PDB file of C-alpha atoms in Angstrom:
ATOM      1  CA  ASN A  74      79.214 -90.520 -23.066  1.00  0.00           C
ATOM      2  CA  ARG A  75      82.590 -90.971 -24.149  1.00  0.00           C
ATOM      3  CA  LYS A  76      83.336 -91.048 -27.841  1.00  0.00           C
ATOM      4  CA  ARG A  77      84.760 -94.260 -29.422  1.00  0.00           C
ATOM      5  CA  TYR A  78      87.846 -93.979 -31.691  1.00  0.00           C
ATOM      6  CA  THR A  79      88.764 -96.608 -34.007  1.00  0.00           C
ATOM      7  CA  ALA A  80      91.778 -97.096 -36.353  1.00  0.00           C
ATOM      8  CA  ILE A  81      91.737 -98.571 -38.978  1.00  0.00           C
ATOM      9  CA  VAL A  82      95.144 -99.997 -40.508  1.00  0.00           C
ATOM     10  CA  LEU A  83      95.592-100.648 -44.080  1.00  0.00           C
ATOM     11  CA  ALA A  84      98.090-103.612 -45.118  1.00  0.00           C
ATOM     12  CA  ALA A  85      96.926-104.937 -48.172  1.00  0.00           C
ATOM     13  CA  GLY A  86      99.265-103.389 -50.774  1.00  0.00           C
ATOM     14  CA  SER A  87     101.302-105.102 -52.969  1.00  0.00           C
ATOM     15  CA  GLY A  88     104.651-102.895 -52.761  1.00  0.00           C
ATOM     16  CA  ARG A  89     105.855-103.371 -56.234  1.00  0.00           C
ATOM     17  CA  ARG A  90     108.515-100.829 -55.700  1.00  0.00           C
ATOM     18  CA  MET A  91     110.097-102.414 -53.050  1.00  0.00           C
ATOM     19  CA  GLN A  92     111.690-104.828 -55.563  1.00  0.00           C
ATOM     20  CA  SER A  93     110.697-108.278 -53.238  1.00  0.00           C
ATOM     21  CA  ASP A  94     108.369-110.964 -53.262  1.00  0.00           C
ATOM     22  CA  THR A  95     107.033-110.146 -49.768  1.00  0.00           C
ATOM     23  CA  PRO A  96     104.535-107.435 -49.838  1.00  0.00           C
ATOM     24  CA  LYS A  97     106.168-104.448 -47.845  1.00  0.00           C
ATOM     25  CA  GLN A  98     103.847-104.709 -45.363  1.00  0.00           C
ATOM     26  CA  PHE A  99     105.310-107.993 -43.711  1.00  0.00           C
ATOM     27  CA  MET A 100     109.129-107.089 -44.493  1.00  0.00           C
ATOM     28  CA  GLU A 101     111.197-107.321 -41.784  1.00  0.00           C
ATOM     29  CA  LEU A 102     112.339-103.977 -40.313  1.00  0.00           C
ATOM     30  CA  CYS A 103     114.574-104.070 -37.089  1.00  0.00           C
ATOM     31  CA  GLY A 104     113.365-107.717 -35.999  1.00  0.00           C
ATOM     32  CA  HIS A 105     109.336-107.203 -36.633  1.00  0.00           C
ATOM     33  CA  PRO A 106     107.381-106.956 -40.042  1.00  0.00           C
ATOM     34  CA  LEU A 107     106.814-103.637 -40.907  1.00  0.00           C
ATOM     35  CA  VAL A 108     102.828-103.092 -39.943  1.00  0.00           C
ATOM     36  CA  TYR A 109     103.681-104.337 -36.422  1.00  0.00           C
ATOM     37  CA  TYR A 110     105.007-100.481 -35.507  1.00  0.00           C
ATOM     38  CA  SER A 111     101.708 -99.067 -36.861  1.00  0.00           C
ATOM     39  CA  LEU A 112      99.790-101.713 -34.825  1.00  0.00           C
ATOM     40  CA  TYR A 113     102.012-101.250 -31.721  1.00  0.00           C
ATOM     41  CA  ALA A 114     101.504 -97.464 -31.743  1.00  0.00           C
ATOM     42  CA  PHE A 115      97.855 -97.870 -31.780  1.00  0.00           C
ATOM     43  CA  GLU A 116      97.734-100.310 -29.035  1.00  0.00           C
ATOM     44  CA  LYS A 117      99.251 -97.984 -26.481  1.00  0.00           C
ATOM     45  CA  SER A 118      97.466 -95.311 -27.883  1.00  0.00           C
ATOM     46  CA  PRO A 119      94.386 -94.111 -26.363  1.00  0.00           C
ATOM     47  CA  VAL A 120      91.842 -95.462 -29.249  1.00  0.00           C
ATOM     48  CA  ASP A 121      89.577 -97.866 -28.636  1.00  0.00           C
ATOM     49  CA  ASP A 122      89.775-100.663 -31.063  1.00  0.00           C
ATOM     50  CA  ILE A 123      92.016-101.315 -34.493  1.00  0.00           C
ATOM     51  CA  ILE A 124      90.397-102.939 -36.967  1.00  0.00           C
ATOM     52  CA  LEU A 125      93.220-104.525 -39.534  1.00  0.00           C
ATOM     53  CA  VAL A 126      92.526-104.188 -43.457  1.00  0.00           C
ATOM     54  CA  THR A 127      94.970-107.066 -45.364  1.00  0.00           C
ATOM     55  CA  GLY A 128      94.826-109.000 -48.483  1.00  0.00           C
ATOM     56  CA  LYS A 129      92.983-111.918 -48.479  1.00  0.00           C
ATOM     57  CA  ASP A 130      95.827-114.761 -48.684  1.00  0.00           C
ATOM     58  CA  ASP A 131      97.207-112.751 -45.501  1.00  0.00           C
ATOM     59  CA  VAL A 132      94.092-112.618 -43.003  1.00  0.00           C
ATOM     60  CA  SER A 133      95.258-116.066 -40.727  1.00  0.00           C
ATOM     61  CA  TYR A 134      98.747-114.677 -41.342  1.00  0.00           C
ATOM     62  CA  CYS A 135      98.135-111.612 -39.531  1.00  0.00           C
ATOM     63  CA  ARG A 136      95.731-112.670 -37.070  1.00  0.00           C
ATOM     64  CA  LYS A 137      98.055-115.910 -35.963  1.00  0.00           C
ATOM     65  CA  GLU A 138     101.825-114.633 -36.768  1.00  0.00           C
ATOM     66  CA  ILE A 139     101.323-110.710 -35.850  1.00  0.00           C
ATOM     67  CA  VAL A 140      98.025-109.804 -33.665  1.00  0.00           C
ATOM     68  CA  GLU A 141      97.975-113.376 -31.636  1.00  0.00           C
ATOM     69  CA  ALA A 142     101.746-113.389 -31.376  1.00  0.00           C
ATOM     70  CA  CYS A 143     102.456-109.897 -29.910  1.00  0.00           C
ATOM     71  CA  ASP A 144      99.213-110.217 -27.922  1.00  0.00           C
ATOM     72  CA  PHE A 145      97.589-106.988 -30.003  1.00  0.00           C
ATOM     73  CA  ARG A 146      94.288-106.589 -27.644  1.00  0.00           C
ATOM     74  CA  LYS A 147      92.577-103.624 -29.629  1.00  0.00           C
ATOM     75  CA  VAL A 148      92.792-105.587 -32.684  1.00  0.00           C
ATOM     76  CA  ARG A 149      89.096-106.322 -33.123  1.00  0.00           C
ATOM     77  CA  ALA A 150      89.203-107.740 -36.551  1.00  0.00           C
ATOM     78  CA  VAL A 151      91.321-108.878 -39.471  1.00  0.00           C
ATOM     79  CA  ILE A 152      89.592-108.684 -42.478  1.00  0.00           C
ATOM     80  CA  PRO A 153      89.945-108.768 -46.384  1.00  0.00           C
ATOM     81  CA  GLY A 154      90.555-105.729 -48.414  1.00  0.00           C
ATOM     82  CA  GLY A 155      89.833-104.933 -51.925  1.00  0.00           C
ATOM     83  CA  LYS A 156      91.695-104.498 -55.257  1.00  0.00           C
ATOM     84  CA  GLU A 157      92.580-100.769 -54.228  1.00  0.00           C
ATOM     85  CA  ARG A 158      93.433 -98.645 -51.341  1.00  0.00           C
ATOM     86  CA  TYR A 159      89.965 -97.073 -51.741  1.00  0.00           C
ATOM     87  CA  LEU A 160      88.214-100.330 -51.619  1.00  0.00           C
ATOM     88  CA  SER A 161      90.034-101.605 -48.476  1.00  0.00           C
ATOM     89  CA  VAL A 162      89.786 -98.529 -46.862  1.00  0.00           C
ATOM     90  CA  TYR A 163      85.254 -99.150 -47.453  1.00  0.00           C
ATOM     91  CA  GLU A 164      85.700-102.172 -46.111  1.00  0.00           C
ATOM     92  CA  GLY A 165      87.635-101.120 -42.957  1.00  0.00           C
ATOM     93  CA  LEU A 166      84.824 -98.328 -42.467  1.00  0.00           C
ATOM     94  CA  LYS A 167      81.798-101.123 -42.808  1.00  0.00           C
ATOM     95  CA  ALA A 168      83.848-103.083 -40.558  1.00  0.00           C
ATOM     96  CA  ALA A 169      84.406-100.327 -37.867  1.00  0.00           C
ATOM     97  CA  ALA A 170      80.270 -99.442 -37.881  1.00  0.00           C
ATOM     98  CA  GLY A 171      79.566 -97.635 -34.779  1.00  0.00           C
ATOM     99  CA  THR A 172      82.447 -96.188 -33.475  1.00  0.00           C
ATOM    100  CA  ASP A 173      82.224 -92.542 -33.510  1.00  0.00           C
ATOM    101  CA  TYR A 174      85.487 -91.265 -35.190  1.00  0.00           C
ATOM    102  CA  VAL A 175      87.791 -93.543 -37.603  1.00  0.00           C
ATOM    103  CA  LEU A 176      91.461 -92.749 -37.836  1.00  0.00           C
ATOM    104  CA  ILE A 177      92.846 -94.428 -41.262  1.00  0.00           C
ATOM    105  CA  HIS A 178      96.375 -94.961 -41.216  1.00  0.00           C
ATOM    106  CA  ASP A 179      99.066 -96.553 -44.284  1.00  0.00           C
ATOM    107  CA  GLY A 180     100.232 -99.580 -42.152  1.00  0.00           C
ATOM    108  CA  ALA A 181     103.396 -99.030 -44.255  1.00  0.00           C
ATOM    109  CA  ARG A 182     104.147 -95.756 -42.126  1.00  0.00           C
ATOM    110  CA  PRO A 183     106.021 -97.673 -39.294  1.00  0.00           C
ATOM    111  CA  MET A 184     107.315 -94.275 -37.392  1.00  0.00           C
ATOM    112  CA  ILE A 185     103.793 -93.242 -36.368  1.00  0.00           C
ATOM    113  CA  ASP A 186     104.093 -92.415 -32.870  1.00  0.00           C
ATOM    114  CA  GLU A 187     101.236 -91.359 -29.935  1.00  0.00           C
ATOM    115  CA  THR A 188     102.062 -87.784 -29.950  1.00  0.00           C
ATOM    116  CA  GLU A 189     100.397 -87.662 -34.199  1.00  0.00           C
ATOM    117  CA  ILE A 190      97.569 -90.108 -32.490  1.00  0.00           C
ATOM    118  CA  ARG A 191      96.589 -87.969 -29.648  1.00  0.00           C
ATOM    119  CA  LEU A 192      97.089 -84.678 -31.764  1.00  0.00           C
ATOM    120  CA  SER A 193      94.599 -86.383 -34.341  1.00  0.00           C
ATOM    121  CA  MET A 194      91.953 -87.487 -31.625  1.00  0.00           C
ATOM    122  CA  ARG A 195      91.734 -84.408 -29.954  1.00  0.00           C
ATOM    123  CA  ALA A 196      91.595 -81.708 -33.887  1.00  0.00           C
ATOM    124  CA  VAL A 197      89.051 -84.556 -35.120  1.00  0.00           C
ATOM    125  CA  GLU A 198      86.235 -83.958 -32.203  1.00  0.00           C
ATOM    126  CA  GLU A 199      86.681 -80.155 -32.889  1.00  0.00           C
ATOM    127  CA  GLU A 200      87.074 -80.385 -36.678  1.00  0.00           C
ATOM    128  CA  HIS A 201      85.246 -83.413 -37.623  1.00  0.00           C
ATOM    129  CA  ALA A 202      88.270 -84.005 -40.514  1.00  0.00           C
ATOM    130  CA  CYS A 203      91.835 -83.629 -40.122  1.00  0.00           C
ATOM    131  CA  VAL A 204      94.754 -85.120 -41.825  1.00  0.00           C
ATOM    132  CA  ILE A 205      98.496 -85.490 -40.302  1.00  0.00           C
ATOM    133  CA  GLY A 206     101.295 -83.682 -42.677  1.00  0.00           C
ATOM    134  CA  VAL A 207     104.053 -81.184 -42.887  1.00  0.00           C
ATOM    135  CA  PRO A 208     105.060 -78.393 -44.908  1.00  0.00           C
ATOM    136  CA  VAL A 209     107.298 -79.339 -47.392  1.00  0.00           C
ATOM    137  CA  LYS A 210     110.690 -78.647 -47.683  1.00  0.00           C
ATOM    138  CA  ASP A 211     111.898 -78.538 -51.302  1.00  0.00           C
ATOM    139  CA  THR A 212     110.074 -76.146 -53.944  1.00  0.00           C
ATOM    140  CA  ILE A 213     106.618 -78.229 -55.906  1.00  0.00           C
ATOM    141  CA  LYS A 214     106.696 -77.508 -59.670  1.00  0.00           C
ATOM    142  CA  ILE A 215     103.360 -79.014 -61.027  1.00  0.00           C
ATOM    143  CA  ALA A 216     104.434 -80.209 -64.429  1.00  0.00           C
ATOM    144  CA  ASP A 217     102.487 -80.379 -68.274  1.00  0.00           C
ATOM    145  CA  GLU A 218     101.490 -83.546 -70.273  1.00  0.00           C
ATOM    146  CA  ASP A 219     104.809 -82.828 -72.146  1.00  0.00           C
ATOM    147  CA  GLY A 220     107.217 -82.769 -68.511  1.00  0.00           C
ATOM    148  CA  TYR A 221     107.986 -78.989 -68.813  1.00  0.00           C
ATOM    149  CA  ALA A 222     107.446 -76.588 -65.664  1.00  0.00           C
ATOM    150  CA  LYS A 223     103.808 -75.532 -65.956  1.00  0.00           C
ATOM    151  CA  LEU A 224     103.305 -73.665 -62.065  1.00  0.00           C
ATOM    152  CA  THR A 225     105.452 -73.339 -59.316  1.00  0.00           C
ATOM    153  CA  PRO A 226     102.944 -73.506 -56.103  1.00  0.00           C
ATOM    154  CA  GLU A 227     103.882 -71.079 -53.235  1.00  0.00           C
ATOM    155  CA  ARG A 228     106.337 -73.228 -50.925  1.00  0.00           C
ATOM    156  CA  SER A 229     104.412 -72.116 -47.520  1.00  0.00           C
ATOM    157  CA  LYS A 230     101.155 -73.066 -48.624  1.00  0.00           C
ATOM    158  CA  VAL A 231     101.842 -76.476 -49.811  1.00  0.00           C
ATOM    159  CA  TRP A 232     101.885 -79.647 -47.634  1.00  0.00           C
ATOM    160  CA  GLN A 233     103.040 -83.453 -47.577  1.00  0.00           C
ATOM    161  CA  ILE A 234     100.459 -85.286 -46.345  1.00  0.00           C
ATOM    162  CA  GLN A 235     100.970 -88.114 -44.012  1.00  0.00           C
ATOM    163  CA  THR A 236      98.434 -90.309 -42.049  1.00  0.00           C
ATOM    164  CA  PRO A 237      96.333 -90.976 -40.000  1.00  0.00           C
ATOM    165  CA  GLN A 238      93.653 -88.834 -41.605  1.00  0.00           C
ATOM    166  CA  SER A 239      90.839 -88.779 -38.966  1.00  0.00           C
ATOM    167  CA  PHE A 240      87.428 -88.143 -39.804  1.00  0.00           C
ATOM    168  CA  SER A 241      83.983 -88.221 -37.910  1.00  0.00           C
ATOM    169  CA  TYR A 242      82.671 -91.771 -38.991  1.00  0.00           C
ATOM    170  CA  PRO A 243      78.988 -90.694 -40.342  1.00  0.00           C
ATOM    171  CA  LEU A 244      81.011 -88.178 -42.644  1.00  0.00           C
ATOM    172  CA  VAL A 245      83.535 -89.987 -43.935  1.00  0.00           C
ATOM    173  CA  TYR A 246      81.025 -93.745 -44.449  1.00  0.00           C
ATOM    174  CA  GLU A 247      78.671 -91.168 -45.839  1.00  0.00           C
ATOM    175  CA  ALA A 248      81.358 -89.756 -48.487  1.00  0.00           C
ATOM    176  CA  TYR A 249      82.697 -93.350 -49.270  1.00  0.00           C
ATOM    177  CA  ARG A 250      79.565 -94.308 -50.295  1.00  0.00           C
ATOM    178  CA  LYS A 251      78.754 -91.678 -52.617  1.00  0.00           C
ATOM    179  CA  MET A 252      81.859 -91.625 -53.918  1.00  0.00           C
ATOM    180  CA  LEU A 253      81.133 -95.701 -54.664  1.00  0.00           C
ATOM    181  CA  ALA A 254      77.908 -95.082 -56.196  1.00  0.00           C
ATOM    182  CA  ASP A 255      79.521 -92.644 -58.397  1.00  0.00           C
ATOM    183  CA  GLU A 256      82.006 -94.926 -59.365  1.00  0.00           C
ATOM    184  CA  ASP A 257      84.402 -91.672 -59.108  1.00  0.00           C
ATOM    185  CA  SER A 258      87.694 -93.728 -57.835  1.00  0.00           C
ATOM    186  CA  ALA A 259      90.473 -91.121 -58.978  1.00  0.00           C
ATOM    187  CA  ILE A 260      91.450 -90.130 -55.819  1.00  0.00           C
ATOM    188  CA  THR A 261      94.719 -90.827 -53.641  1.00  0.00           C
ATOM    189  CA  ASP A 262      93.732 -90.137 -50.272  1.00  0.00           C
ATOM    190  CA  ASP A 263      90.883 -90.616 -47.357  1.00  0.00           C
ATOM    191  CA  ALA A 264      90.257 -86.532 -47.561  1.00  0.00           C
ATOM    192  CA  MET A 265      90.036 -86.428 -51.181  1.00  0.00           C
ATOM    193  CA  VAL A 266      86.860 -88.223 -51.173  1.00  0.00           C
ATOM    194  CA  VAL A 267      85.552 -85.920 -48.146  1.00  0.00           C
ATOM    195  CA  GLU A 268      86.438 -83.057 -50.284  1.00  0.00           C
ATOM    196  CA  ARG A 269      84.897 -84.156 -53.417  1.00  0.00           C
ATOM    197  CA  MET A 270      81.782 -85.481 -51.824  1.00  0.00           C
ATOM    198  CA  THR A 271      80.904 -83.290 -49.046  1.00  0.00           C
ATOM    199  CA  ASN A 272      81.073 -79.611 -48.148  1.00  0.00           C
ATOM    200  CA  GLN A 273      83.674 -80.427 -44.820  1.00  0.00           C
ATOM    201  CA  PRO A 274      86.675 -78.490 -44.705  1.00  0.00           C
ATOM    202  CA  VAL A 275      89.599 -80.753 -43.747  1.00  0.00           C
ATOM    203  CA  LYS A 276      92.261 -79.377 -41.363  1.00  0.00           C
ATOM    204  CA  LEU A 277      95.772 -80.008 -41.848  1.00  0.00           C
ATOM    205  CA  ILE A 278      97.440 -80.623 -38.337  1.00  0.00           C
ATOM    206  CA  GLU A 279     101.546 -79.968 -38.323  1.00  0.00           C
ATOM    207  CA  GLY A 280     102.855 -83.744 -37.391  1.00  0.00           C
ATOM    208  CA  ASN A 281     106.372 -85.193 -37.783  1.00  0.00           C
ATOM    209  CA  TYR A 282     108.898 -85.582 -40.537  1.00  0.00           C
ATOM    210  CA  ARG A 283     109.462 -88.842 -39.363  1.00  0.00           C
ATOM    211  CA  ASN A 284     106.486 -90.281 -39.917  1.00  0.00           C
ATOM    212  CA  ILE A 285     107.725 -91.625 -43.410  1.00  0.00           C
ATOM    213  CA  LYS A 286     106.018 -93.523 -46.120  1.00  0.00           C
ATOM    214  CA  ILE A 287     108.134 -97.415 -46.981  1.00  0.00           C
ATOM    215  CA  THR A 288     107.622 -97.355 -50.736  1.00  0.00           C
ATOM    216  CA  THR A 289     111.293 -97.986 -51.898  1.00  0.00           C
ATOM    217  CA  PRO A 290     114.148-100.126 -50.221  1.00  0.00           C
ATOM    218  CA  GLU A 291     116.021 -96.595 -49.248  1.00  0.00           C
ATOM    219  CA  ASP A 292     113.270 -96.043 -46.996  1.00  0.00           C
ATOM    220  CA  MET A 293     113.533 -98.793 -44.817  1.00  0.00           C
ATOM    221  CA  LEU A 294     117.347 -98.100 -44.560  1.00  0.00           C
ATOM    222  CA  ILE A 295     115.813 -94.729 -43.077  1.00  0.00           C
ATOM    223  CA  ALA A 296     113.129 -96.365 -40.982  1.00  0.00           C
ATOM    224  CA  GLU A 297     116.215 -98.885 -39.763  1.00  0.00           C
ATOM    225  CA  MET A 298     118.157 -95.401 -38.844  1.00  0.00           C
ATOM    226  CA  TYR A 299     115.319 -94.225 -36.809  1.00  0.00           C
ATOM    227  CA  LEU A 300     114.635 -96.982 -34.845  1.00  0.00           C
ATOM    228  CA  LYS A 301     118.084 -97.591 -33.978  1.00  0.00           C
ATOM    229  CA  GLN A 302     118.471 -93.962 -32.652  1.00  0.00           C
ATOM    230  CA  GLY A 303     115.220 -95.206 -30.171  1.00  0.00           C
ATOM    231  CA  THR A 304     112.793 -92.769 -31.867  1.00  0.00           C
ATOM    232  CA  SER A 305     110.114 -94.882 -32.419  1.00  0.00           C
ATOM    233  CA  ASN A 306     109.012 -98.298 -30.379  1.00  0.00           C
ATOM    234  CA  ILE A 307     110.806-101.520 -30.814  1.00  0.00           C
TER     235      ILE A 307
END
């Protein structure tokens, strides 16, 4: 009885730091909207289906101009998200009911490829909770309230977390349900919800430094360079 894997692709952000009126997930990158690349990677991967979570005003645009226009057949639903990322994830989780594992991915990470997706799928079956990331290259400082260096964590133990973040469906759904019931929303990623709400350890899987998140205009230039080098799918 083969397990079912669902990718939840988040494309509901506003992208305030991009200095653009267009939400960053729809900004054009090498001839396609940014979110196209994540959808393409999951479409070509072994995952069974995809839930695309977007802004409530963007649902029909995404359905017609991206999913239908590009013939993404694995996209089972295009749904509106919430005001915050964690609320969008919860909407995606509800829409993914019945699956065994979920891979939650930021649509603003266009350089995801099948290697990272397959790594995540393998690891989540064994570990139940895992996240893709990379060891940091720089020394990290923890600042105090006044902007002075307070702590310097050991660099070899510090990771920069990426997506997809992958979980057993019952585990992550229950963790989110509990967090929302407790109104504990001071979280920045899905692993944090699982860490706070369950006893399940989260495994770190080494991914790829190219799997950048598009946050500022400079990131678009870097992603364009990678795409033109043929390191991902156009």
